[in-house]
Coordinates of C-alpha atoms in Angstrom, one line a residue:
M1 CA 20.5 76.8 35.3
P2 CA 22.4 78.1 32.4
D3 CA 23.6 75.7 29.7
L4 CA 27.2 74.6 30.0
P5 CA 29.4 74.7 26.9
G6 CA 29.6 71.3 25.1
M7 CA 26.8 69.7 27.1
P8 CA 23.5 68.6 25.4
K9 CA 20.3 70.1 26.4
I10 CA 18.1 68.0 28.6
S11 CA 14.3 68.0 27.8
V12 CA 11.9 67.8 30.7
G13 CA 10.1 64.9 28.8
A14 CA 13.2 62.7 28.9
A15 CA 12.3 61.7 32.5
T16 CA 9.2 59.9 31.2
R17 CA 11.0 57.8 28.6
P18 CA 11.5 54.6 30.7
A19 CA 7.8 54.6 31.4
R20 CA 7.0 55.0 27.8
L21 CA 9.3 52.1 26.8
A22 CA 7.6 49.9 29.4
E23 CA 4.2 50.7 27.9
I24 CA 5.4 49.8 24.4
W25 CA 6.9 46.5 25.6
M26 CA 3.7 45.7 27.4
A27 CA 1.6 46.4 24.3
A28 CA 3.9 44.2 22.2
V29 CA 3.6 41.3 24.7
V30 CA -0.2 41.6 24.7
A31 CA -0.3 41.7 20.9
I32 CA 1.9 38.6 20.6
A33 CA -0.3 36.8 23.2
I34 CA -3.5 37.7 21.3
T35 CA -2.0 36.6 18.0
F36 CA -0.9 33.2 19.5
L37 CA -4.3 32.6 21.1
L38 CA -6.1 33.5 17.9
G39 CA -3.8 31.2 15.9
Q40 CA -4.5 28.4 18.4
A41 CA -8.3 28.9 18.1
T42 CA -8.1 29.0 14.3
A43 CA -6.0 25.8 14.2
K44 CA -8.4 24.1 16.6
A45 CA -11.4 25.2 14.4
Q46 CA -9.7 23.9 11.3
A47 CA -8.6 20.6 12.7
P48 CA -10.1 17.7 10.8
D49 CA -13.3 16.4 12.5
F50 CA -15.2 13.4 11.1
S51 CA -18.1 13.5 13.4
G52 CA -21.3 12.2 11.7
K53 CA -19.3 11.3 8.5
T54 CA -18.7 8.0 6.8
V55 CA -15.3 6.9 5.6
T56 CA -15.3 4.4 2.8
I57 CA -12.4 2.0 2.1
V58 CA -12.5 1.1 -1.6
V59 CA -11.2 -2.3 -2.4
G60 CA -10.1 -3.1 -6.0
F61 CA -11.0 -6.8 -5.7
G62 CA -14.1 -8.8 -5.0
P63 CA -15.4 -9.8 -1.6
G64 CA -13.8 -12.6 0.4
G65 CA -10.2 -12.2 -0.8
G66 CA -7.1 -11.0 1.1
Y67 CA -7.5 -7.3 0.3
D68 CA -11.1 -7.4 1.2
T69 CA -10.4 -9.1 4.6
W70 CA -7.7 -6.5 5.4
A71 CA -10.1 -3.7 4.5
R72 CA -12.9 -5.1 6.7
T73 CA -10.6 -5.6 9.6
V74 CA -9.4 -2.0 9.3
A75 CA -13.0 -0.8 9.0
D76 CA -13.9 -2.4 12.3
H77 CA -11.2 -0.4 14.2
L78 CA -9.9 2.7 12.4
G79 CA -13.0 4.9 13.2
S80 CA -12.4 4.8 16.9
H81 CA -9.0 6.4 16.4
L82 CA -10.1 9.2 14.1
P83 CA -11.4 12.6 15.4
G84 CA -15.2 12.3 15.7
E85 CA -15.1 8.5 15.5
P86 CA -16.8 8.2 12.0
T87 CA -18.4 5.1 10.7
V88 CA -16.0 3.2 8.4
I89 CA -17.4 0.9 5.6
V90 CA -16.0 -1.1 2.7
E91 CA -16.9 -0.9 -0.9
N92 CA -15.7 -3.4 -3.4
M93 CA -14.8 -2.0 -6.9
P94 CA -13.1 -4.9 -8.7
G95 CA -11.6 -4.5 -12.2
G96 CA -8.3 -4.2 -13.9
G97 CA -6.3 -6.2 -11.3
G98 CA -7.2 -3.5 -8.7
N99 CA -6.5 -0.6 -11.0
R100 CA -10.1 0.5 -11.4
A101 CA -10.2 1.5 -7.7
S102 CA -6.9 3.3 -7.9
V103 CA -8.0 5.4 -10.9
F104 CA -11.3 6.1 -9.1
L105 CA -9.4 7.5 -6.1
A106 CA -7.2 9.7 -8.4
S107 CA -10.0 11.1 -10.6
V108 CA -13.4 10.9 -8.9
A109 CA -13.1 10.3 -5.2
P110 CA -13.5 13.3 -2.8
K111 CA -10.2 14.6 -1.3
D112 CA -11.6 15.3 2.1
G113 CA -10.5 12.0 3.9
T114 CA -13.9 10.3 3.4
V115 CA -12.5 7.8 0.8
I116 CA -9.4 5.7 1.2
S117 CA -8.1 2.4 -0.2
V118 CA -5.9 -0.7 0.3
F119 CA -3.7 -0.5 -2.8
P120 CA -2.6 -3.6 -4.7
Q121 CA 1.0 -4.5 -4.4
P122 CA 1.9 -4.0 -8.1
F123 CA 0.5 -0.4 -8.0
P124 CA 3.9 1.3 -8.6
L125 CA 4.6 -1.1 -11.5
E126 CA 1.4 -0.2 -13.1
G127 CA 2.4 3.4 -12.9
L128 CA 5.8 2.8 -14.3
I129 CA 4.4 1.2 -17.5
G130 CA 1.6 3.7 -17.9
R131 CA -1.3 1.4 -17.3
L132 CA -2.9 3.8 -14.9
G133 CA -3.4 6.6 -17.4
D134 CA -1.6 10.0 -17.8
N135 CA -3.3 11.5 -14.7
V136 CA -2.5 8.8 -12.1
A137 CA 0.9 8.8 -10.5
P138 CA 1.5 6.4 -7.6
E139 CA 4.0 8.8 -5.9
D140 CA 1.3 11.5 -5.7
F141 CA -1.0 9.5 -3.4
G142 CA -1.1 9.9 0.3
Y143 CA 0.1 6.8 2.1
I144 CA -1.3 6.2 5.6
G145 CA 0.7 3.1 6.5
R146 CA 1.5 -0.5 5.5
L147 CA -0.6 -3.3 7.0
T148 CA 1.6 -6.2 5.9
T149 CA 4.3 -7.2 3.5
H150 CA 3.3 -9.1 0.3
T151 CA 5.2 -12.3 -0.7
A152 CA 3.7 -13.2 -4.1
T153 CA 3.7 -16.9 -5.0
L154 CA 2.6 -19.3 -7.7
L155 CA 0.6 -22.1 -6.3
M156 CA -0.1 -25.3 -8.2
W157 CA -3.0 -27.6 -7.2
N158 CA -1.9 -31.0 -5.9
T159 CA -3.5 -32.9 -8.9
S160 CA -1.4 -30.9 -11.4
P161 CA 1.7 -32.7 -12.8
V162 CA 3.6 -29.5 -12.4
K163 CA 5.4 -29.6 -9.1
T164 CA 8.5 -27.6 -10.0
L165 CA 9.7 -25.1 -12.7
A166 CA 11.3 -28.0 -14.6
D167 CA 7.9 -29.8 -14.8
A168 CA 6.4 -26.7 -16.5
M169 CA 9.0 -26.9 -19.3
S170 CA 7.5 -30.0 -20.7
R171 CA 3.8 -29.3 -20.7
E172 CA 1.3 -26.4 -20.7
A173 CA 0.0 -25.4 -17.3
P174 CA -3.0 -22.9 -17.1
I175 CA -2.7 -20.5 -14.1
A176 CA -5.2 -17.8 -12.9
T177 CA -4.2 -14.2 -12.1
P178 CA -6.4 -11.2 -11.5
G179 CA -4.5 -9.1 -14.1
I180 CA -1.0 -7.9 -14.6
D181 CA 0.1 -8.7 -11.0
V182 CA 3.5 -9.7 -9.9
T183 CA 3.0 -13.5 -10.4
N184 CA 1.7 -12.7 -13.9
I185 CA 4.9 -10.8 -14.7
V186 CA 7.2 -13.5 -13.3
A187 CA 5.4 -16.1 -15.3
R188 CA 6.0 -14.2 -18.5
I189 CA 9.7 -13.8 -17.6
V190 CA 10.3 -17.5 -16.9
N191 CA 8.3 -18.5 -20.0
E192 CA 10.6 -16.4 -22.1
R193 CA 13.9 -17.0 -20.4
M194 CA 13.6 -20.6 -19.0
G195 CA 11.2 -22.2 -21.5
T196 CA 8.3 -22.9 -19.2
Q197 CA 4.8 -23.1 -20.6
F198 CA 2.6 -21.4 -18.1
K199 CA -0.7 -20.3 -19.8
I200 CA -1.8 -17.1 -18.1
I201 CA -5.5 -16.7 -17.7
Q202 CA -6.2 -13.2 -16.2
G203 CA -9.2 -11.2 -15.3
Y204 CA -10.3 -12.9 -12.1
E205 CA -11.9 -10.5 -9.6
G206 CA -9.8 -11.7 -6.6
S207 CA -8.2 -14.6 -4.8
S208 CA -11.5 -16.1 -3.7
E209 CA -12.7 -16.5 -7.3
M210 CA -9.3 -17.9 -8.3
A211 CA -9.3 -20.4 -5.4
F212 CA -12.7 -21.6 -6.5
A213 CA -11.5 -22.2 -10.0
L214 CA -8.4 -24.0 -8.6
E215 CA -10.4 -26.3 -6.4
R216 CA -12.7 -27.1 -9.3
E217 CA -9.6 -27.8 -11.4
E218 CA -10.6 -25.3 -14.0
V219 CA -7.0 -24.1 -13.8
E220 CA -3.9 -25.9 -12.4
G221 CA -2.4 -22.9 -10.6
M222 CA -3.1 -19.4 -9.2
S223 CA -1.5 -16.2 -8.1
Q224 CA -1.6 -15.9 -4.3
S225 CA 0.3 -14.0 -1.7
L226 CA 1.8 -16.1 1.1
E227 CA 0.1 -13.8 3.7
S228 CA -3.4 -14.5 2.1
L229 CA -2.7 -18.2 1.7
V230 CA -2.0 -18.5 5.4
A231 CA -5.0 -16.4 6.3
K232 CA -7.6 -17.7 3.9
H233 CA -6.5 -21.3 3.4
P234 CA -4.5 -22.4 6.5
D235 CA -4.8 -26.1 5.6
W236 CA -3.4 -25.9 2.0
L237 CA 0.3 -26.0 2.9
P238 CA 0.2 -28.3 5.9
E239 CA -2.0 -30.8 4.1
G240 CA -0.1 -30.7 0.8
K241 CA -3.1 -29.4 -1.2
V242 CA -0.8 -27.0 -3.1
N243 CA 2.8 -26.9 -4.3
V244 CA 4.5 -23.5 -4.3
I245 CA 6.7 -23.0 -7.4
W246 CA 8.3 -19.7 -6.5
Q247 CA 8.2 -16.8 -4.1
V248 CA 8.7 -13.2 -5.1
A249 CA 11.2 -12.2 -2.5
T250 CA 14.9 -11.4 -2.1
T251 CA 15.3 -14.2 0.5
R252 CA 13.3 -17.3 1.3
N253 CA 10.5 -17.0 3.8
D254 CA 10.7 -19.2 6.8
L255 CA 7.4 -20.8 5.9
L256 CA 8.8 -21.8 2.5
P257 CA 12.4 -22.8 3.1
D258 CA 12.5 -25.2 0.1
V259 CA 10.9 -22.8 -2.4
P260 CA 13.2 -20.7 -4.6
A261 CA 13.1 -16.9 -4.4
V262 CA 12.8 -15.3 -7.8
T263 CA 16.2 -13.7 -7.3
E264 CA 17.8 -17.2 -7.3
L265 CA 16.5 -18.1 -10.7
P266 CA 19.1 -18.6 -13.5
I267 CA 18.2 -15.3 -15.2
D268 CA 20.5 -12.4 -16.0
G269 CA 20.5 -9.0 -17.6
D270 CA 17.6 -6.6 -17.5
D271 CA 15.2 -9.4 -16.6
A272 CA 17.2 -10.1 -13.5
A273 CA 17.0 -6.5 -12.5
L274 CA 13.3 -6.6 -13.1
L275 CA 13.0 -9.7 -10.8
R276 CA 14.9 -7.8 -8.1
L277 CA 12.5 -4.8 -8.5
L278 CA 9.5 -7.1 -8.1
A279 CA 11.0 -8.8 -5.1
S280 CA 11.7 -5.4 -3.4
L281 CA 8.1 -4.3 -3.9
G282 CA 7.1 -7.0 -1.4
D283 CA 8.3 -4.5 1.3
T284 CA 5.7 -2.0 0.0
G285 CA 3.1 -4.7 0.7
R286 CA -0.5 -3.7 1.2
P287 CA -0.6 -0.1 2.0
L288 CA -3.6 2.0 3.1
G289 CA -3.7 5.3 1.2
M290 CA -5.7 8.4 0.2
P291 CA -6.3 10.2 -3.1
P292 CA -3.7 12.8 -4.4
G293 CA -4.4 16.3 -3.2
V294 CA -5.7 15.5 0.3
A295 CA -4.7 18.3 2.7
P296 CA -1.5 17.4 4.6
E297 CA -3.2 17.9 8.0
V298 CA -5.9 15.3 7.0
L299 CA -3.3 12.8 5.9
Q300 CA -1.4 13.3 9.2
V301 CA -4.6 12.7 11.1
F302 CA -5.1 9.4 9.3
R303 CA -1.4 8.5 9.8
D304 CA -1.7 9.1 13.5
A305 CA -4.9 7.1 13.7
F306 CA -3.3 4.2 11.8
D307 CA -0.3 4.2 14.1
A308 CA -2.6 4.1 17.1
M309 CA -4.8 1.4 15.6
V310 CA -1.9 -1.0 14.9
Q311 CA -0.9 -0.8 18.5
D312 CA -4.5 -1.3 19.7
P313 CA -4.8 -4.8 21.4
D314 CA -8.4 -5.2 20.1
F315 CA -7.2 -4.6 16.5
I316 CA -4.3 -7.0 16.9
A317 CA -6.5 -9.7 18.4
D318 CA -9.0 -9.3 15.6
A319 CA -6.2 -9.6 13.0
V320 CA -4.9 -12.7 14.6
K321 CA -8.4 -14.2 14.8
R322 CA -8.9 -13.7 11.0
G323 CA -5.5 -15.3 10.3
L324 CA -3.9 -12.0 9.2
Q325 CA -0.1 -11.5 9.6
L326 CA 0.6 -7.9 10.8
D327 CA 3.9 -6.4 9.5
T328 CA 3.2 -2.7 9.7
E329 CA 5.2 0.3 8.5
P330 CA 4.5 4.1 8.9
G331 CA 3.0 6.0 6.0
A332 CA 6.1 8.1 5.4
A333 CA 8.2 5.0 4.9
V334 CA 5.7 3.6 2.4
A335 CA 5.8 6.8 0.5
A336 CA 9.6 6.7 0.3
S337 CA 9.4 3.1 -1.0
V338 CA 6.9 4.0 -3.7
A339 CA 9.0 7.0 -4.7
A340 CA 12.1 4.8 -5.0
A341 CA 10.2 2.3 -7.2
M342 CA 9.0 5.1 -9.4
N343 CA 12.7 6.1 -9.9
T344 CA 13.5 2.7 -11.4
P345 CA 16.2 3.0 -14.1
E346 CA 14.9 3.3 -17.7
P347 CA 16.4 0.1 -19.0
T348 CA 14.5 -1.9 -16.4
V349 CA 11.3 -0.1 -17.2
D350 CA 11.9 -0.8 -20.9
A351 CA 12.4 -4.5 -20.2
L352 CA 9.1 -4.6 -18.3
K353 CA 7.3 -2.8 -21.1
A354 CA 8.7 -5.1 -23.7
L355 CA 7.7 -8.1 -21.7
L356 CA 4.1 -6.9 -21.5
V357 CA 3.8 -5.4 -25.0
A358 CA 1.5 -8.2 -26.1
A359 CA -0.4 -8.4 -22.8
P360 CA -4.1 -7.5 -23.0

């Protein structure tokens, strides 16, 4: 057939174009499917697996105290919720009011998920004032989840003449603390601003050692969280063996309705802001965490395991049996709380540093 004017030429091969396009689309679909399957296989191969491994929970205080009890309770249950069901053990590393263990995690511990810790409640404060060293930043750690809140208190033994803050204004009262913990800081503030005479004796390895010193009347008072008090010494409050002088909280706990919260004390200015900061840290509580630099997928595996563990009836029953009060929070929320604490305004940080400038 002759070509018509103005009409394009038609190639004989044009008739095969639809078939060719179908072949191209089919090849693309196959390539996408292969890529997806390879990606899935790679992801599965790289998923954290702790089969045959041992996970160590490092505790910055001595055996028998509140942090130690929490760690051993977690050790009995966390492994069954981790891939490969590893063995989980506890290692005590007391020193520096819990800081020795935190520094170990940041500087020495492997970053593969085989070493974790229960962090001390004042951990963010220690970072704010530079007591952890230049290379340890609390906001850089991986937080797995909060086990419980932490309401710090000052307990005075029943034989001490000091029953209230007013009593401590007229006589010296020796109190035991593990280091620069929250109760230690509050004691320094009330000594300076209210004229109390608490003599702070620090360096105890944990609450068990302090309780022993208290019962032997080597000291008149001690730093103790309300949660640990209920768990470790359930008879102390009901039987009147101790008097609680203050609670580091924004509101009064139901168990201590007649004990003032530190935010109620007649203190103003930067010290009042510092007391509010200390009270807010109670919500950070006792978090379980990992060293900085652990791979995100490993942290997520531990967060998922933690979330499953705290819903496990066996874990809950074990915690209740040991007198522990569960008040859990996901790891992401703990990380946000720590980050907020690390963004404390400079004047409040300066007030804290000035308060502790003479502290050992």
